[in-house]
XYZ file of C-alpha atoms in Angstrom:
457
model
C 23.871 77.879 86.675
C 27.667 77.683 86.926
C 29.369 74.981 88.964
C 30.420 77.618 91.496
C 26.906 79.005 91.656
C 25.571 75.528 92.413
C 28.286 74.412 94.845
C 28.575 77.571 96.940
C 25.157 77.284 98.632
C 25.673 73.543 99.046
C 28.923 74.143 100.943
C 27.290 76.875 103.019
C 24.533 74.457 103.972
C 27.080 71.826 104.986
C 29.025 74.091 107.347
C 27.015 73.426 110.534
C 27.694 69.717 110.118
C 31.340 70.398 109.298
C 31.879 72.410 112.473
C 30.047 69.848 114.586
C 32.365 67.141 113.250
C 35.359 69.384 113.873
C 34.215 69.546 117.485
C 34.055 65.744 117.644
C 37.563 65.425 116.230
C 39.079 68.109 118.458
C 37.544 66.438 121.523
C 39.843 63.437 120.991
C 43.381 64.169 122.304
C 45.044 62.325 119.451
C 48.681 62.865 120.395
C 50.822 60.106 118.888
C 52.860 59.619 122.050
C 51.672 56.950 124.481
C 53.767 58.560 127.213
C 51.453 61.578 127.039
C 48.090 60.181 125.882
C 46.908 56.548 125.872
C 47.242 54.965 122.448
C 43.551 54.100 122.540
C 42.672 57.769 122.025
C 44.742 57.831 118.832
C 42.893 54.742 117.617
C 39.616 56.458 118.478
C 40.542 59.401 116.253
C 41.535 57.053 113.430
C 38.237 55.202 113.650
C 36.194 58.397 113.659
C 38.146 59.722 110.660
C 37.561 56.437 108.821
C 33.846 56.515 109.542
C 33.464 60.143 108.467
C 35.183 59.641 105.115
C 33.226 56.449 104.490
C 29.975 58.278 105.182
C 31.110 61.113 102.882
C 31.331 58.651 100.001
C 34.888 57.295 100.014
C 34.968 53.831 101.643
C 37.942 53.778 104.026
C 39.767 51.297 106.226
C 42.547 51.431 108.807
C 45.931 50.338 107.494
C 48.689 49.651 110.069
C 51.992 51.441 109.518
C 55.427 50.414 110.859
C 55.429 52.873 113.764
C 52.291 51.338 115.277
C 49.838 53.983 114.088
C 47.029 53.494 111.590
C 46.577 55.331 108.323
C 43.035 55.962 107.119
C 43.028 54.812 103.488
C 40.210 54.803 100.952
C 39.429 54.902 97.250
C 36.459 56.008 95.158
C 36.874 55.137 91.458
C 35.727 57.649 88.878
C 34.858 57.192 85.203
C 37.276 55.171 83.092
C 40.345 57.214 82.255
C 39.574 59.874 84.873
C 42.490 61.493 86.701
C 43.105 60.395 90.290
C 43.379 62.932 93.115
C 44.876 61.895 96.457
C 43.581 63.835 99.468
C 46.051 63.893 102.369
C 45.790 65.142 105.947
C 46.726 63.880 109.429
C 44.513 63.229 112.439
C 47.215 63.373 115.115
C 47.971 66.643 116.880
C 50.661 68.379 118.865
C 50.488 68.092 122.660
C 48.716 71.082 124.241
C 52.013 72.186 125.852
C 51.314 74.617 128.704
C 47.632 73.997 129.457
C 47.673 76.963 131.832
C 48.351 79.220 128.849
C 45.121 78.140 127.148
C 42.197 80.473 127.727
C 39.780 77.605 126.993
C 40.187 73.814 127.299
C 42.552 72.616 124.542
C 40.404 69.603 123.631
C 37.054 71.360 123.640
C 36.233 73.324 120.483
C 35.268 76.771 121.751
C 33.994 79.791 119.824
C 35.362 83.210 120.704
C 35.076 86.359 118.577
C 34.236 84.350 115.490
C 37.168 81.927 115.754
C 37.128 78.317 116.938
C 39.776 77.374 119.506
C 41.176 73.932 120.238
C 44.225 71.776 119.606
C 44.074 70.572 116.026
C 41.319 73.002 115.022
C 43.567 74.190 112.206
C 46.435 71.682 112.174
C 45.146 69.416 110.891
C 41.583 68.475 111.800
C 40.218 71.603 110.153
C 41.733 70.332 106.921
C 40.135 66.905 107.401
C 36.782 68.646 107.720
C 37.477 70.655 104.549
C 38.131 67.422 102.617
C 34.914 65.927 103.999
C 32.869 68.993 103.116
C 34.227 69.091 99.576
C 33.346 65.417 99.098
C 29.844 65.878 100.469
C 29.338 68.914 98.244
C 30.322 66.855 95.207
C 27.949 64.081 96.224
C 25.106 66.621 96.438
C 26.147 67.962 93.027
C 25.904 64.479 91.507
C 22.438 64.044 92.986
C 21.254 67.326 91.489
C 22.844 66.862 88.067
C 22.727 63.093 87.674
C 26.371 63.132 86.605
C 29.166 61.131 88.259
C 32.075 62.720 90.083
C 34.521 63.145 87.181
C 37.684 62.091 89.057
C 38.885 59.107 91.056
C 39.505 60.014 94.678
C 42.038 58.459 97.001
C 42.162 59.309 100.712
C 45.266 58.957 102.901
C 45.142 60.387 106.439
C 48.018 59.520 108.766
C 48.351 59.359 112.519
C 51.921 60.300 113.458
C 52.871 63.339 111.389
C 53.446 65.595 114.374
C 55.765 63.096 116.058
C 57.731 62.589 112.856
C 58.071 58.849 113.339
C 57.692 58.151 109.636
C 55.000 55.484 109.857
C 53.224 56.494 106.657
C 56.498 57.246 104.871
C 57.788 53.714 105.493
C 54.418 52.245 104.537
C 54.352 54.128 101.226
C 57.881 53.070 100.369
C 56.994 49.443 101.104
C 53.829 49.684 98.970
C 55.024 52.056 96.276
C 52.526 50.862 93.667
C 49.470 50.955 95.925
C 48.715 54.679 95.856
C 48.864 55.946 92.257
C 47.700 59.523 91.771
C 47.896 62.301 89.217
C 47.482 65.140 91.725
C 48.167 65.003 95.467
C 46.537 67.642 97.661
C 48.523 67.862 100.880
C 46.194 69.683 103.269
C 48.760 70.515 105.914
C 49.659 74.111 105.109
C 47.708 77.347 104.855
C 47.277 80.884 103.632
C 49.693 83.774 104.030
C 46.764 85.761 105.433
C 43.124 84.995 106.185
C 41.117 85.290 102.994
C 44.120 85.075 100.665
C 44.235 81.637 98.999
C 47.776 80.317 98.963
C 49.520 77.279 97.571
C 52.726 76.334 99.355
C 55.351 75.325 96.819
C 58.556 75.238 98.875
C 59.509 73.413 102.071
C 62.815 73.618 103.872
C 64.721 70.487 104.777
C 66.351 69.739 108.124
C 69.886 68.895 109.200
C 69.841 68.919 113.013
C 72.715 68.134 115.364
C 73.413 67.980 119.073
C 76.748 69.098 120.455
C 78.227 68.495 123.892
C 81.382 70.182 125.201
C 83.319 68.674 128.133
C 86.239 70.357 129.851
C 86.477 68.770 133.312
C 86.172 65.384 134.950
C 83.527 66.870 137.242
C 82.187 70.197 138.532
C 84.547 72.427 140.521
C 83.938 75.170 143.103
C 83.910 78.434 141.185
C 85.601 80.316 144.016
C 88.515 77.909 144.219
C 88.939 77.162 140.492
C 86.982 79.770 138.489
C 89.079 81.921 136.180
C 91.561 79.236 135.240
C 89.299 76.197 134.998
C 87.749 76.153 131.492
C 84.016 76.763 131.802
C 82.201 74.531 129.248
C 79.070 76.690 129.431
C 81.098 79.743 128.417
C 82.794 77.658 125.725
C 79.418 76.579 124.390
C 78.110 80.155 124.390
C 81.206 81.318 122.504
C 80.865 78.488 119.987
C 77.162 79.142 119.366
C 77.927 82.830 118.877
C 80.008 81.954 115.796
C 76.905 80.666 114.007
C 75.411 84.139 113.331
C 76.768 87.593 112.610
C 75.645 90.877 114.153
C 72.628 91.030 111.812
C 71.561 87.492 112.695
C 72.673 86.047 109.350
C 73.774 82.405 109.516
C 77.575 82.226 109.281
C 78.267 78.509 109.031
C 81.484 78.268 107.041
C 80.713 77.460 103.395
C 76.891 77.546 103.694
C 75.198 79.732 101.056
C 72.900 82.357 102.588
C 72.243 84.472 99.476
C 68.989 82.936 98.192
C 66.019 85.101 97.187
C 62.289 84.337 97.133
C 60.293 85.097 93.981
C 56.811 84.135 95.220
C 54.388 86.082 97.408
C 56.140 88.645 99.635
C 55.763 88.754 103.399
C 55.259 92.323 104.566
C 57.651 93.252 107.370
C 55.017 94.878 109.570
C 52.700 91.905 109.092
C 55.489 89.509 110.005
C 56.308 91.466 113.146
C 52.660 91.252 114.149
C 52.289 87.574 113.218
C 55.431 86.643 115.145
C 54.504 88.903 118.098
C 57.978 90.494 118.081
C 58.357 92.895 120.990
C 58.636 96.635 120.384
C 62.188 97.708 119.689
C 63.441 94.198 118.871
C 64.944 93.851 115.396
C 63.990 91.242 112.813
C 67.103 89.199 112.090
C 68.745 88.526 108.753
C 69.200 90.611 105.635
C 67.119 90.822 102.475
C 63.359 90.404 102.726
C 61.417 88.453 105.317
C 60.396 85.977 102.593
C 64.060 85.498 101.630
C 64.953 84.665 105.222
C 61.998 82.338 105.771
C 61.808 80.417 102.520
C 64.991 80.833 100.464
C 67.861 80.802 102.955
C 69.155 78.511 105.700
C 67.903 79.109 109.236
C 69.764 77.956 112.325
C 67.914 77.878 115.632
C 69.215 76.875 119.051
C 66.270 74.799 120.228
C 67.653 73.573 123.539
C 70.548 73.952 125.968
C 71.410 71.603 128.831
C 73.036 73.570 131.661
C 71.917 74.023 135.268
C 68.764 76.127 135.476
C 68.839 79.407 137.367
C 66.689 77.850 140.073
C 69.187 75.014 140.478
C 72.348 77.083 140.068
C 75.312 76.492 142.372
C 78.653 78.268 142.531
C 80.476 75.746 140.387
C 82.310 75.500 137.096
C 80.381 72.824 135.259
C 82.008 69.815 133.655
C 79.917 69.822 130.463
C 77.229 71.667 128.497
C 75.085 70.562 125.596
C 72.945 72.219 122.909
C 70.576 71.119 120.166
C 70.716 72.940 116.840
C 67.918 72.964 114.274
C 69.297 73.718 110.806
C 66.706 74.202 108.066
C 67.742 74.487 104.440
C 65.824 75.656 101.352
C 65.236 73.690 98.146
C 68.444 73.459 96.151
C 70.566 72.805 99.230
C 71.577 69.236 100.050
C 70.705 68.785 103.753
C 73.412 66.156 104.281
C 76.029 68.481 102.780
C 74.727 71.347 104.924
C 74.961 69.148 108.000
C 78.564 68.293 107.077
C 79.335 72.024 106.868
C 77.718 72.662 110.250
C 79.630 69.844 111.937
C 82.906 70.976 110.387
C 82.242 74.555 111.505
C 81.533 73.470 115.073
C 84.643 71.289 115.216
C 86.767 74.106 113.804
C 85.548 76.743 116.278
C 85.498 74.795 119.574
C 87.225 77.046 122.173
C 90.071 76.069 124.471
C 90.462 72.545 123.141
C 87.217 71.432 124.800
C 86.245 67.850 123.993
C 83.321 67.964 121.570
C 80.836 65.192 120.870
C 78.493 65.835 117.969
C 75.478 63.657 117.213
C 73.680 64.017 113.879
C 69.975 63.569 113.210
C 68.976 61.931 109.940
C 68.716 64.785 107.412
C 65.321 65.606 105.892
C 65.196 66.761 102.286
C 63.625 70.062 101.214
C 60.784 70.022 98.710
C 59.963 72.167 95.691
C 56.613 71.678 93.994
C 55.906 71.903 90.283
C 53.893 74.960 89.356
C 53.612 74.435 85.599
C 51.062 71.599 85.524
C 47.384 71.512 84.604
C 46.349 70.508 88.127
C 48.173 73.445 89.688
C 46.509 75.878 87.288
C 43.021 74.451 87.856
C 43.450 74.492 91.627
C 44.792 78.056 91.615
C 41.777 79.305 89.669
C 39.302 77.309 91.777
C 40.663 78.641 95.058
C 40.714 82.224 93.829
C 37.060 81.950 92.804
C 36.086 80.271 96.062
C 37.808 82.910 98.202
C 36.608 85.767 95.989
C 40.095 87.065 95.266
C 41.841 88.091 92.092
C 44.373 85.288 92.292
C 45.920 82.534 94.358
C 49.471 83.304 95.491
C 52.389 80.974 96.112
C 54.327 80.798 99.322
C 57.033 78.845 101.059
C 56.915 77.157 104.427
C 59.766 77.127 106.861
C 58.706 73.783 108.254
C 59.463 70.409 106.747
C 57.104 67.673 105.544
C 59.352 64.742 104.536
C 56.275 62.877 103.317
C 56.087 65.161 100.272
C 59.365 63.770 98.984
C 58.126 60.222 99.582
C 54.907 60.977 97.693
C 57.038 62.266 94.810
C 59.274 59.207 94.954
C 56.386 56.746 94.642
C 54.472 58.987 92.187
C 57.217 60.693 90.186
C 54.825 62.182 87.621
C 52.237 63.449 90.104
C 51.637 67.110 90.840
C 51.934 67.735 94.591
C 50.485 70.925 96.037
C 50.113 72.055 99.639
C 47.204 74.056 100.980
C 45.085 74.313 104.090
C 42.908 76.311 106.456
C 45.789 77.545 108.598
C 46.876 81.213 108.581
C 49.114 83.253 110.897
C 46.413 83.911 113.508
C 45.874 80.157 113.886
C 48.940 79.824 116.156
C 49.447 76.185 115.227
C 51.637 74.194 117.650
C 51.137 76.916 120.275
C 48.607 77.365 123.076
C 45.260 78.771 121.902
C 45.403 77.283 118.417
C 42.355 78.359 116.432
C 40.739 78.369 113.017
C 38.551 80.855 111.179
C 35.465 78.927 109.987
C 35.347 81.024 106.818
C 38.734 79.591 105.839
C 37.328 76.053 106.079
C 34.276 77.046 104.047
C 36.231 78.705 101.235
C 38.806 75.912 101.153
C 36.042 73.302 100.929
C 34.408 75.127 98.029
C 37.735 75.579 96.238
C 38.574 71.895 96.594
C 35.125 70.843 95.347
C 35.453 73.120 92.314
C 38.909 71.723 91.632
C 37.777 68.102 91.779
C 34.873 68.886 89.482
C 36.885 70.893 86.958
C 40.005 68.707 86.854
C 38.015 65.824 85.409
C 35.829 67.924 83.124
C 37.191 68.839 79.674
C 37.448 72.597 79.149
């Protein structure tokens, strides 16, 4: 019997346990923000994750990181000379946001129409469960065959990824020799569509800024002064309008927006559906959807501080502020892009308004190697597990700074991103969900990969 023929029924038999453990994990509101959820709940999630991986065969412990969260860290040595695979995920989750928008309780795993709903069901507790199921499948394989697992396995699961506080990043940099690996599986991404195995090979970096415009010492009555008194809200609107052209293309002076994507395409109709774009509303940008998402800069206005409509008064305001999220593709220096954005804003401020610009620390983009043995083995294993002709490559508009840190401390390692997420999962939004078949196929693909990577062809 082939390895796939042996492992597939094993994984199928493990799925009830996997989904039960997913329910246990989702039930813990592990938001890494003590202002929203008591820190004890985050510790509870870390302890459960530690215990589950230990039971699955990789002895784990909690390792404190500089931001006050614990990483779940473990190691299972393989035969002498075997390659080492590092399995990454995170046990913290996004806040539920508007709980009234959830159709079921956010921290209670609930089945509806074949999908499982709950915060973290896909991002990233579903991926934790996939790692666990792959490890348990391999342990069953060793019991049936009498052979050892042919790779060394290292586990690293962090607790503050969603808050971006960098706890694990700082820990890795301070212990750069403690986590050697030949291949690093970052299970914090997903497939371009349900049932289509995908490896994410490109991540955009970030170069965010906040800008405040001030024109007056204090608010003025709009009837007495409006028309001549410079309105900072209008100035801010005019300034922000210079950042895109009529097609929605980013127009920051000097920033290259001509990149093209050569991986898996993203069908326009599918994107419109995935993004829930309203009828009659245009998709912005030029070129393909994949070009815009994964190969070109994206500039989003993520917040504006002005009086709300409910609190509006007839006054010319004294100041207005906005937060800008600039994401840049691999090949673009985020610090240089941030310099261009700041210079553009300073150059286009209307009416001599006083501008104060505050920069966030830039985050570097990431481009994975796709020419290594590990990448090829994983691609084939996932395709077989999902029953598809091939595994495709994709980009991700989001940023995972940890990938660059992993590469820094393991410069020769192959780093690949995968996961059980897909567009219908609605990660970070109300009603996040996961398709259990994605977890099952991902678990089988990972088990096949771990088995085949350490087995000579």
